[in-house]
Short mmCIF file of C-alpha atoms and ligand atoms in Angstrom, two decimals:
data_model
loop_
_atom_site.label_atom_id
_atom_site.label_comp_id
_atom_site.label_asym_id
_atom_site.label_seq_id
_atom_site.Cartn_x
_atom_site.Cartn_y
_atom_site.Cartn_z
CA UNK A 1 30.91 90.43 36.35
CA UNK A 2 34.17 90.00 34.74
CA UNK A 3 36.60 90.49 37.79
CA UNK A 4 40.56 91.67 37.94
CA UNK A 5 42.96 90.88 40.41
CA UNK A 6 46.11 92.86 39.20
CA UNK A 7 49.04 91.16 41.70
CA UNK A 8 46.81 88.04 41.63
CA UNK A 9 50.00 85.69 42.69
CA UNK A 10 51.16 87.58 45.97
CA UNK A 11 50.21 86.93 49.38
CA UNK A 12 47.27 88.11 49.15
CA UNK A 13 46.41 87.81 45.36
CA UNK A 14 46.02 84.52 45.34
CA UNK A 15 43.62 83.39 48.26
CA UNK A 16 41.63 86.80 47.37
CA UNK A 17 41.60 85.67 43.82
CA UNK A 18 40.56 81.67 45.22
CA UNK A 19 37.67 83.10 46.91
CA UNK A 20 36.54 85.25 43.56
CA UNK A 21 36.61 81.98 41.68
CA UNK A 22 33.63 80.55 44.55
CA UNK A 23 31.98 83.72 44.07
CA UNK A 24 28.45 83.56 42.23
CA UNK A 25 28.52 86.95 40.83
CA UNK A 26 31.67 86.45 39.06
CA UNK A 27 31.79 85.46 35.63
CA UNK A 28 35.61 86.07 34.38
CA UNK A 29 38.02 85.94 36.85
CA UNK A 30 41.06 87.77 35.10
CA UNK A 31 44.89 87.25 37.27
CA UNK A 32 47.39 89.67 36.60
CA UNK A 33 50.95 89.80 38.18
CA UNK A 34 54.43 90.47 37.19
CA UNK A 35 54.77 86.60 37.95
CA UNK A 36 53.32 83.42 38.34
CA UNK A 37 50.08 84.37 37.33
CA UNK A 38 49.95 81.88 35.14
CA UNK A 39 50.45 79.16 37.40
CA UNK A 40 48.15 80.79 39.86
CA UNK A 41 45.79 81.02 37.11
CA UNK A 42 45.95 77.34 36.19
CA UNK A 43 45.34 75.87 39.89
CA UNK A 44 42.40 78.14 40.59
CA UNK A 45 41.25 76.84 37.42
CA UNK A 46 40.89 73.29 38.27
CA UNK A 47 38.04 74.51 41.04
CA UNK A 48 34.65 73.42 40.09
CA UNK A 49 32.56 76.40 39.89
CA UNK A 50 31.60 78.25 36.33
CA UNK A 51 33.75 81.10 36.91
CA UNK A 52 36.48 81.50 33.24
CA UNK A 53 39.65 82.54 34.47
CA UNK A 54 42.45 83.88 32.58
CA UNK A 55 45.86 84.70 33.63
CA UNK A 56 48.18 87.60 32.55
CA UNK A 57 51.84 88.49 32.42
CA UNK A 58 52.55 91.95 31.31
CA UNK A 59 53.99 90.65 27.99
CA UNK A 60 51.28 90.47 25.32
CA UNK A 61 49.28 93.34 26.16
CA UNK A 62 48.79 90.83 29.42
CA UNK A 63 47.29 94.08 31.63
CA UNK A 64 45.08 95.66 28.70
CA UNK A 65 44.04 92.48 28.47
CA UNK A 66 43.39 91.56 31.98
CA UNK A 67 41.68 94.92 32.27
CA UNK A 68 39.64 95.04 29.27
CA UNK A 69 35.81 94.83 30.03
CA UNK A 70 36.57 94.62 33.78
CA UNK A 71 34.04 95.50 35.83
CA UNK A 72 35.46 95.84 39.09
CA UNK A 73 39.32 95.56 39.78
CA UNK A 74 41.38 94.45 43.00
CA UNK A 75 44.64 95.81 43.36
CA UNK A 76 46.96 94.07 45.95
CA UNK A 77 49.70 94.87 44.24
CA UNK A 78 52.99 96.01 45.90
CA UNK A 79 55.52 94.99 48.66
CA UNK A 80 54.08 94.08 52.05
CA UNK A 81 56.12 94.93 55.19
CA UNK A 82 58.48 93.68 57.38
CA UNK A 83 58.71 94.07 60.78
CA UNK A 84 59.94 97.51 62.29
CA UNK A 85 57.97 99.36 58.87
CA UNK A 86 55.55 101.54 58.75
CA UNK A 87 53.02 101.57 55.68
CA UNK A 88 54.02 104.76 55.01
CA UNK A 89 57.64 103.16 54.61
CA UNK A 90 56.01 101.30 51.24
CA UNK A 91 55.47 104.62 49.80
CA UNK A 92 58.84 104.51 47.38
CA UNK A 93 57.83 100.99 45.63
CA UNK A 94 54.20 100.85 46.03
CA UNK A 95 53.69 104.48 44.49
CA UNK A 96 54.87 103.87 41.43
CA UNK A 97 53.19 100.01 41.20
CA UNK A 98 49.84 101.71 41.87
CA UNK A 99 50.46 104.99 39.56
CA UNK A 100 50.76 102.36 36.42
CA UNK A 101 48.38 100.42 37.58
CA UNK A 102 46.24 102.98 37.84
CA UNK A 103 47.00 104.53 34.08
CA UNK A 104 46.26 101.28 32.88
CA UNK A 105 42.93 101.06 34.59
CA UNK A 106 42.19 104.86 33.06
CA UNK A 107 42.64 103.55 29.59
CA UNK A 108 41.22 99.82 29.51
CA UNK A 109 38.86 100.01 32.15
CA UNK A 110 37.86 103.54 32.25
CA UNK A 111 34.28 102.66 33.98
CA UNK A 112 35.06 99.45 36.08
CA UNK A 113 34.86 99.49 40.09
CA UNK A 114 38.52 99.86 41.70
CA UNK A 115 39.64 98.42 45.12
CA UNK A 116 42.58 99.07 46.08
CA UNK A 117 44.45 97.34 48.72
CA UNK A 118 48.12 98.35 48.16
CA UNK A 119 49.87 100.00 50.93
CA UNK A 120 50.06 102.85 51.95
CA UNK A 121 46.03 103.24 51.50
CA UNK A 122 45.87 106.66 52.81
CA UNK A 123 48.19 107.49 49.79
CA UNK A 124 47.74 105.27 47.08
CA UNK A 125 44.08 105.80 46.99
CA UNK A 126 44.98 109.91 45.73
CA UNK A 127 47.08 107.97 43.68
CA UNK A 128 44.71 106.40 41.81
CA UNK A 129 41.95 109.29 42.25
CA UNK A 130 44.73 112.05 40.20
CA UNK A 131 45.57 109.47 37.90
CA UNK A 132 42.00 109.08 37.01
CA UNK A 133 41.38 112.47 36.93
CA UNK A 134 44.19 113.77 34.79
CA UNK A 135 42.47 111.19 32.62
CA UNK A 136 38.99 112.50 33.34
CA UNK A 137 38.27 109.34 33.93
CA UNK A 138 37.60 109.81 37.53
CA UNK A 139 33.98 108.63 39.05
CA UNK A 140 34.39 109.21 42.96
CA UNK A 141 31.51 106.58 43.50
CA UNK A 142 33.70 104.07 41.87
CA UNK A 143 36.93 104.54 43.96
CA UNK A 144 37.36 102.67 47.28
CA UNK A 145 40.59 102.04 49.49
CA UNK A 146 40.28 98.99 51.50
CA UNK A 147 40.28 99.29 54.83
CA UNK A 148 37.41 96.62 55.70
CA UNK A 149 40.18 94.60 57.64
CA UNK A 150 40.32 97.07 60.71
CA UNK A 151 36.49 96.77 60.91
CA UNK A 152 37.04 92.68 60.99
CA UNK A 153 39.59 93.39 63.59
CA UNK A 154 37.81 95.84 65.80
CA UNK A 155 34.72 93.01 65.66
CA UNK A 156 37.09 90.33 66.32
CA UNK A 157 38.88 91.86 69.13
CA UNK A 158 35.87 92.91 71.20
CA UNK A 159 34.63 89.82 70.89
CA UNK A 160 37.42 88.31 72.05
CA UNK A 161 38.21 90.69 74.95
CA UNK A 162 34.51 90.16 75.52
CA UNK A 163 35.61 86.13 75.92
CA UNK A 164 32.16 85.11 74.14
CA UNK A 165 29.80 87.05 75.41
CA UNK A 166 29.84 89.33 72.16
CA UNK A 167 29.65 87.25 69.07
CA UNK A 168 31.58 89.47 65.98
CA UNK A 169 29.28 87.74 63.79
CA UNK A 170 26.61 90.13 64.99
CA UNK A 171 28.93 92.90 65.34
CA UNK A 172 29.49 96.03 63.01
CA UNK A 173 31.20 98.24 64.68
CA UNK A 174 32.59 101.13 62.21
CA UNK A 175 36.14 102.34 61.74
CA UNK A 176 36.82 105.71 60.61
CA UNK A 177 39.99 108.00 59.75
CA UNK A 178 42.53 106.48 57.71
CA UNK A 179 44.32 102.69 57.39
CA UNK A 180 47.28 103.11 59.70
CA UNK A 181 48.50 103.55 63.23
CA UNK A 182 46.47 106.17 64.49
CA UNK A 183 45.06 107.21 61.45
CA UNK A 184 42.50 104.17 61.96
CA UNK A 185 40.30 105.20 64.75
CA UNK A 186 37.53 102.16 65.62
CA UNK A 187 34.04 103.36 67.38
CA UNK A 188 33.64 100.93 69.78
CA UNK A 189 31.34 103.34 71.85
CA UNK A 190 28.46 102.93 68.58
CA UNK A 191 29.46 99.48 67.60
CA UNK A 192 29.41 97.93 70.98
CA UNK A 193 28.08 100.73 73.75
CA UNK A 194 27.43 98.69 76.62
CA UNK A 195 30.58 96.69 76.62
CA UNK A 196 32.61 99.31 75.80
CA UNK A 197 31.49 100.92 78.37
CA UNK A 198 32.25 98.76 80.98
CA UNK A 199 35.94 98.61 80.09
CA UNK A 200 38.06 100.54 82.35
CA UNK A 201 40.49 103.14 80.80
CA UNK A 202 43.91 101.00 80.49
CA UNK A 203 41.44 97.91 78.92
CA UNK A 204 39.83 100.87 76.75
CA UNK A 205 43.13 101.91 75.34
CA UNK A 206 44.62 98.26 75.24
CA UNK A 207 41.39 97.53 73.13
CA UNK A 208 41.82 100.48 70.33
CA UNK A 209 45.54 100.45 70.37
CA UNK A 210 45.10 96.59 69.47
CA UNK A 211 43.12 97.51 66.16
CA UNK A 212 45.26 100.45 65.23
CA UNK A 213 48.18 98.07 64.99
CA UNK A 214 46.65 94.93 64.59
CA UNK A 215 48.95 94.38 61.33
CA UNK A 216 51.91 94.73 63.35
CA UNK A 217 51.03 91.40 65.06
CA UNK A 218 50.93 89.60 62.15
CA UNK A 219 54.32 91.25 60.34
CA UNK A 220 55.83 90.30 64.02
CA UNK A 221 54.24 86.59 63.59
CA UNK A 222 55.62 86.20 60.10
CA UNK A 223 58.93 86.95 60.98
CA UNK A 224 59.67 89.00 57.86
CA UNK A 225 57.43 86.79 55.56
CA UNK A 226 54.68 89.47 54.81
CA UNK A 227 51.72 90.83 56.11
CA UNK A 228 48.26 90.14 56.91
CA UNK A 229 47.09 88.17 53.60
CA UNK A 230 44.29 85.41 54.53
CA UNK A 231 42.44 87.52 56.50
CA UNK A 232 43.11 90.80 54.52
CA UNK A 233 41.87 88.41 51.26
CA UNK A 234 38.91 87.61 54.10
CA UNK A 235 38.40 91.44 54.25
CA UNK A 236 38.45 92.75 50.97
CA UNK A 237 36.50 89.63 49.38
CA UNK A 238 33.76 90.57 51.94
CA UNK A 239 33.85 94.82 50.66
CA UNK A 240 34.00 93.42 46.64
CA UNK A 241 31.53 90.83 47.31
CA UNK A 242 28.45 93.75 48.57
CA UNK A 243 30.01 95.33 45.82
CA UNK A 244 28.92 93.15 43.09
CA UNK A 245 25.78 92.29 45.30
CA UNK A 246 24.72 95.60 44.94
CA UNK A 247 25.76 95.80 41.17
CA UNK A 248 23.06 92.91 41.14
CA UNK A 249 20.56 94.86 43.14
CA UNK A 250 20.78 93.19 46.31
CA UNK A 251 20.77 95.82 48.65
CA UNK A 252 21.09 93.87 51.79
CA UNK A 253 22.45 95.05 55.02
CA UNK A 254 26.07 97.15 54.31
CA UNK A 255 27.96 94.89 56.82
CA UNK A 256 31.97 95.87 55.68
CA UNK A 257 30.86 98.52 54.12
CA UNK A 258 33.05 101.21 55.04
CA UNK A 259 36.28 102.54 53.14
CA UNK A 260 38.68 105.29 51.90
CA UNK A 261 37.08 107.56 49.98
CA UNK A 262 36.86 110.76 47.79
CA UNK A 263 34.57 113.06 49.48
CA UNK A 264 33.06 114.20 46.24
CA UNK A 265 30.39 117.01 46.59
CA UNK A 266 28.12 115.33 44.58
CA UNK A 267 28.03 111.97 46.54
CA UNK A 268 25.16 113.08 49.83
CA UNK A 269 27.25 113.18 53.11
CA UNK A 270 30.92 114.44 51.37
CA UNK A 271 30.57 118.04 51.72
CA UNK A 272 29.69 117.83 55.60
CA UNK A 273 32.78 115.16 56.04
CA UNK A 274 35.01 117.24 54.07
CA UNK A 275 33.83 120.85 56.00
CA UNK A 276 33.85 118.75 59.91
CA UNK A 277 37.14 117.23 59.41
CA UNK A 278 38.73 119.58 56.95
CA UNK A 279 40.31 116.58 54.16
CA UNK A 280 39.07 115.38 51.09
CA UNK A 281 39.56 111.76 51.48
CA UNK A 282 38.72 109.67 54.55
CA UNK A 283 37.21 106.72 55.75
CA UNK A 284 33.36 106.98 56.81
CA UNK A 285 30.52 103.86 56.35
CA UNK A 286 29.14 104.22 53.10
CA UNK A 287 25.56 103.14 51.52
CA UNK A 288 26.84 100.84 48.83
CA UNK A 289 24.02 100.87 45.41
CA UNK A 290 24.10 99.47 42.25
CA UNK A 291 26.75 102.22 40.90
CA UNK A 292 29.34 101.72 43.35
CA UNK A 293 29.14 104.70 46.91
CA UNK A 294 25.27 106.03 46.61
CA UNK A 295 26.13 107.76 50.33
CA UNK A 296 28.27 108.28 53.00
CA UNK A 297 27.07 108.67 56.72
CA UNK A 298 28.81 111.30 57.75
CA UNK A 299 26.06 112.20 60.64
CA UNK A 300 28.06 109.15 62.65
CA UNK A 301 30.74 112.26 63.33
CA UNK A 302 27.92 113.90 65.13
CA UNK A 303 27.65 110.45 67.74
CA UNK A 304 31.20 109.78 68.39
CA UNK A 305 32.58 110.26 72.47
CA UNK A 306 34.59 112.76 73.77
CA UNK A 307 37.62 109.95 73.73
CA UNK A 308 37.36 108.92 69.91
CA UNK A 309 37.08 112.59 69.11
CA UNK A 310 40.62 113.44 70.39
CA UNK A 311 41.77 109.93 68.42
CA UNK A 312 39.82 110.76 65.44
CA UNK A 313 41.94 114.61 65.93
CA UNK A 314 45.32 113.04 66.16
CA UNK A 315 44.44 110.36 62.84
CA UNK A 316 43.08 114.05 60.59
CA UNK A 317 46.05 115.58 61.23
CA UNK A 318 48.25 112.04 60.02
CA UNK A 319 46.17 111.82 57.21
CA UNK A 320 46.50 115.06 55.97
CA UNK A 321 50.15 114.44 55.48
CA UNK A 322 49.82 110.68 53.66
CA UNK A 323 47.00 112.39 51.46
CA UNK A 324 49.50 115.49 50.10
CA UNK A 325 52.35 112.91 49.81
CA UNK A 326 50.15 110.70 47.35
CA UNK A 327 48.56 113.78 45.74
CA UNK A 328 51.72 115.74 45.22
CA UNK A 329 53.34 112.32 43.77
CA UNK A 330 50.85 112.42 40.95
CA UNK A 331 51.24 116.63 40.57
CA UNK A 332 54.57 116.71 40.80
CA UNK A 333 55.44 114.19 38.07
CA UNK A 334 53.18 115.96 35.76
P1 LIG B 401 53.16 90.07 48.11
O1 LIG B 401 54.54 90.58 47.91
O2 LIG B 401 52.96 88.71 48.64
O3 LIG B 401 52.37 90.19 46.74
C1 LIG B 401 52.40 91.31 45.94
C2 LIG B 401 52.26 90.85 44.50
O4 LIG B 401 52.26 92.02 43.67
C3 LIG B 401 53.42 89.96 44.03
O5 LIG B 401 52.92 88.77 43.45
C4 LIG B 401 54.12 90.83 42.98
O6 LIG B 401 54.69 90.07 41.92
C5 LIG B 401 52.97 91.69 42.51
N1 LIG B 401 53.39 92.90 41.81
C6 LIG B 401 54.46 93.69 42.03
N2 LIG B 401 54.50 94.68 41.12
C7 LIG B 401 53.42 94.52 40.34
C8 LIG B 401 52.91 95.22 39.22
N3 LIG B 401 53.51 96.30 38.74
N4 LIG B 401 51.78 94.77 38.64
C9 LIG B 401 51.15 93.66 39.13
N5 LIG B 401 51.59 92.96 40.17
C10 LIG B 401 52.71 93.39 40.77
O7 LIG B 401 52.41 91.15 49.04
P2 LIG B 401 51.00 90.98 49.79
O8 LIG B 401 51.22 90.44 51.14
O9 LIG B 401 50.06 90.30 48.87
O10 LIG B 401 50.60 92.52 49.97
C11 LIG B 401 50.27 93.32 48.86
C12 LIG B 401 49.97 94.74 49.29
O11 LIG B 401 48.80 94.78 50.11
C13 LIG B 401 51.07 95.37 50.13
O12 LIG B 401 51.27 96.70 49.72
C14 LIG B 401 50.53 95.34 51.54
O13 LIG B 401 51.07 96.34 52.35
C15 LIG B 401 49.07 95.58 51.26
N6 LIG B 401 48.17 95.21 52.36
C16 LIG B 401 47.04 95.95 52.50
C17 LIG B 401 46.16 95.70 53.52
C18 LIG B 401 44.93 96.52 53.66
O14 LIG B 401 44.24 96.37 54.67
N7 LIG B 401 44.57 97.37 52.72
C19 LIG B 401 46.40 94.63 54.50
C20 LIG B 401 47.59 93.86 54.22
C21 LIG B 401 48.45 94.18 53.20
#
């Protein structure tokens, strides 16, 4: 598959972009950036695996070329934050990045898988969605906001809470709602029942509140430096990777598989999402097949407690607002 990582020499860009070049269902490994990609571009290159890689500036057609042919494309484009913002705070640069990105993507890769990992997710993925669609470009199967980090956190912080007794390699426990704050609401009472369970209420909230703001810790950490980039690369390598596995018929377990989506009427599980919770883009765990979302399981809104009900409440109504701001940014700059 030819891949494109469009902001290939950020943070996150370029370990992302080192793990595509190990990859073996990657073919052409295309780096765009505003900068540096071609220095990215020529250190990934000296890796031994058969993966081409090219790298892009936008001079020279740089992005039509990047995204020409592209089967799938990552976009990590964007400023990350710094401590004391919100990801909604991102809105004024990343909007724009993601809107050109995104018109680009509607003319040179009209048919190619999009990730995108730019912040803020709950808005920049109706970004991209009206961009596509005033293009009628727009295949809701082929449109997924990354949020696969919160479900590596939620495993990862369990386990650790759990001190070893639950390894997060053999958990999956699904995130739903948005990618921020309280928008992200983590089922801990499907994913891990019996552990979860025996947390009292303060440990119970300590644990949730821990993934809804896991980013924070890092921006803290980092001192102003960024955000979460090795293991958001981690994350979103892991969701593009099933990706491509299932583009190749592999149809193996859908570990990570969960993201921010369209609920498009025609995709099975949408139109009971969309009527239950009353938005038309959310995150749910999705059936990935060989044409990108074959299915969303939306019957997991039927299993959730009494507790992640009320958080799952609180993270609709939040999303609601990031979803106008990103749709209305696209509508009102018709
Ligand atoms: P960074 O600042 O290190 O890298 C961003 C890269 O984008 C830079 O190389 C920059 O030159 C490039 N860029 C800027 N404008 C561009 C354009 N028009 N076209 C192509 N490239 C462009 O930032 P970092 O840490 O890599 O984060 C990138 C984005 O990912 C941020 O918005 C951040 O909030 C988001 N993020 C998302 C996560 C998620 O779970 N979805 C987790 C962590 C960060």
């Amino acid at each position: 598959m030819k891949v494109t990582v469009c902001g290939a020499a950020g943070g996150i860009g370029q370990p992302l972009s080192l793990l595509l070049k190990l990859s073996p269902y990657v073919t052409h490994l295309a780096l765009y950036d505003v900068v540096n990609a071609p220095g990215v571009g020529a250190d990934i290159n000296h890796i031994d695996t058969d993966v081409v890689v090219s790298s892009h500036l936008p001079q020279d057609d740089g992005l039509q070329m990047a995204l020409t042919n592209a089967d799938l494309v990552l976009i990590p484009a964007g400023v990350p934050r710094k401590p004391g913002m919100t990801r909604d705070d991102l809105f004024a640069i990343n909007a724009g990045i993601v809107r050109d990105l995104a018109l680009a993507v509607a003319t040179h890769a009209p048919n190619a898988m999009v990730l995108v990992i730019s912040n803020p997710v709950n808005s920049t993925v109706p970004i991209v969605a009206e961009v596509l669609k005033k293009a009628q470009v727009f295949n809701p199967r082929r449109l997924l906001g990354v949020t696969t980090l919160d479900l590596v956190r939620a495993n990862t912080f369990i386990s650790q809470l759990s001190q070893g007794k639950l390894s997060s390699k053999q958990l999956n426990v699904p995130v739903i709602g948005g990618h921020s704050g309280e928008t992200i609401v983590p089922l801990f009472s499907i994913g891990s029942p019996e552990f979860y369970q025996s947390l009292n209420d303060e440990q119970r909230d300590a644990l949730v509140h821990r993934v809804q703001y896991g980013g924070d810790e890092v921006v803290q950490a980092k001192k102003g430096a960024g955000s979460a980039t090795l293991s958001m690369a981690y994350a979103g390598f892991q969701l593009a990777e099933r990706l491509m596995k299932s583009a190749h018929g592999d149809n193996e377990s859908a570990k990570y598989a969960s993201s921010f989506i369209y609920l498009d009427d025609r995709i099975p599980g949408a139109s009971y999402a969309k009527e239950k919770l009353g938005v038309d883009y959310v995150s749910l765990p999705t059936v990935i097949g060989a044409e990108g979302i074959e299915s969303i399981d939306s019957s997991i809104l039927d299993k959730i407690d009494e507790h992640e009900e009320e958080l799952l409440e609180v993270a609709i109504d939040q999303l609601k607002t990031n979803i106008a701001k990103g749709v209305s940014f696209i509508k009102g700059t018709a």
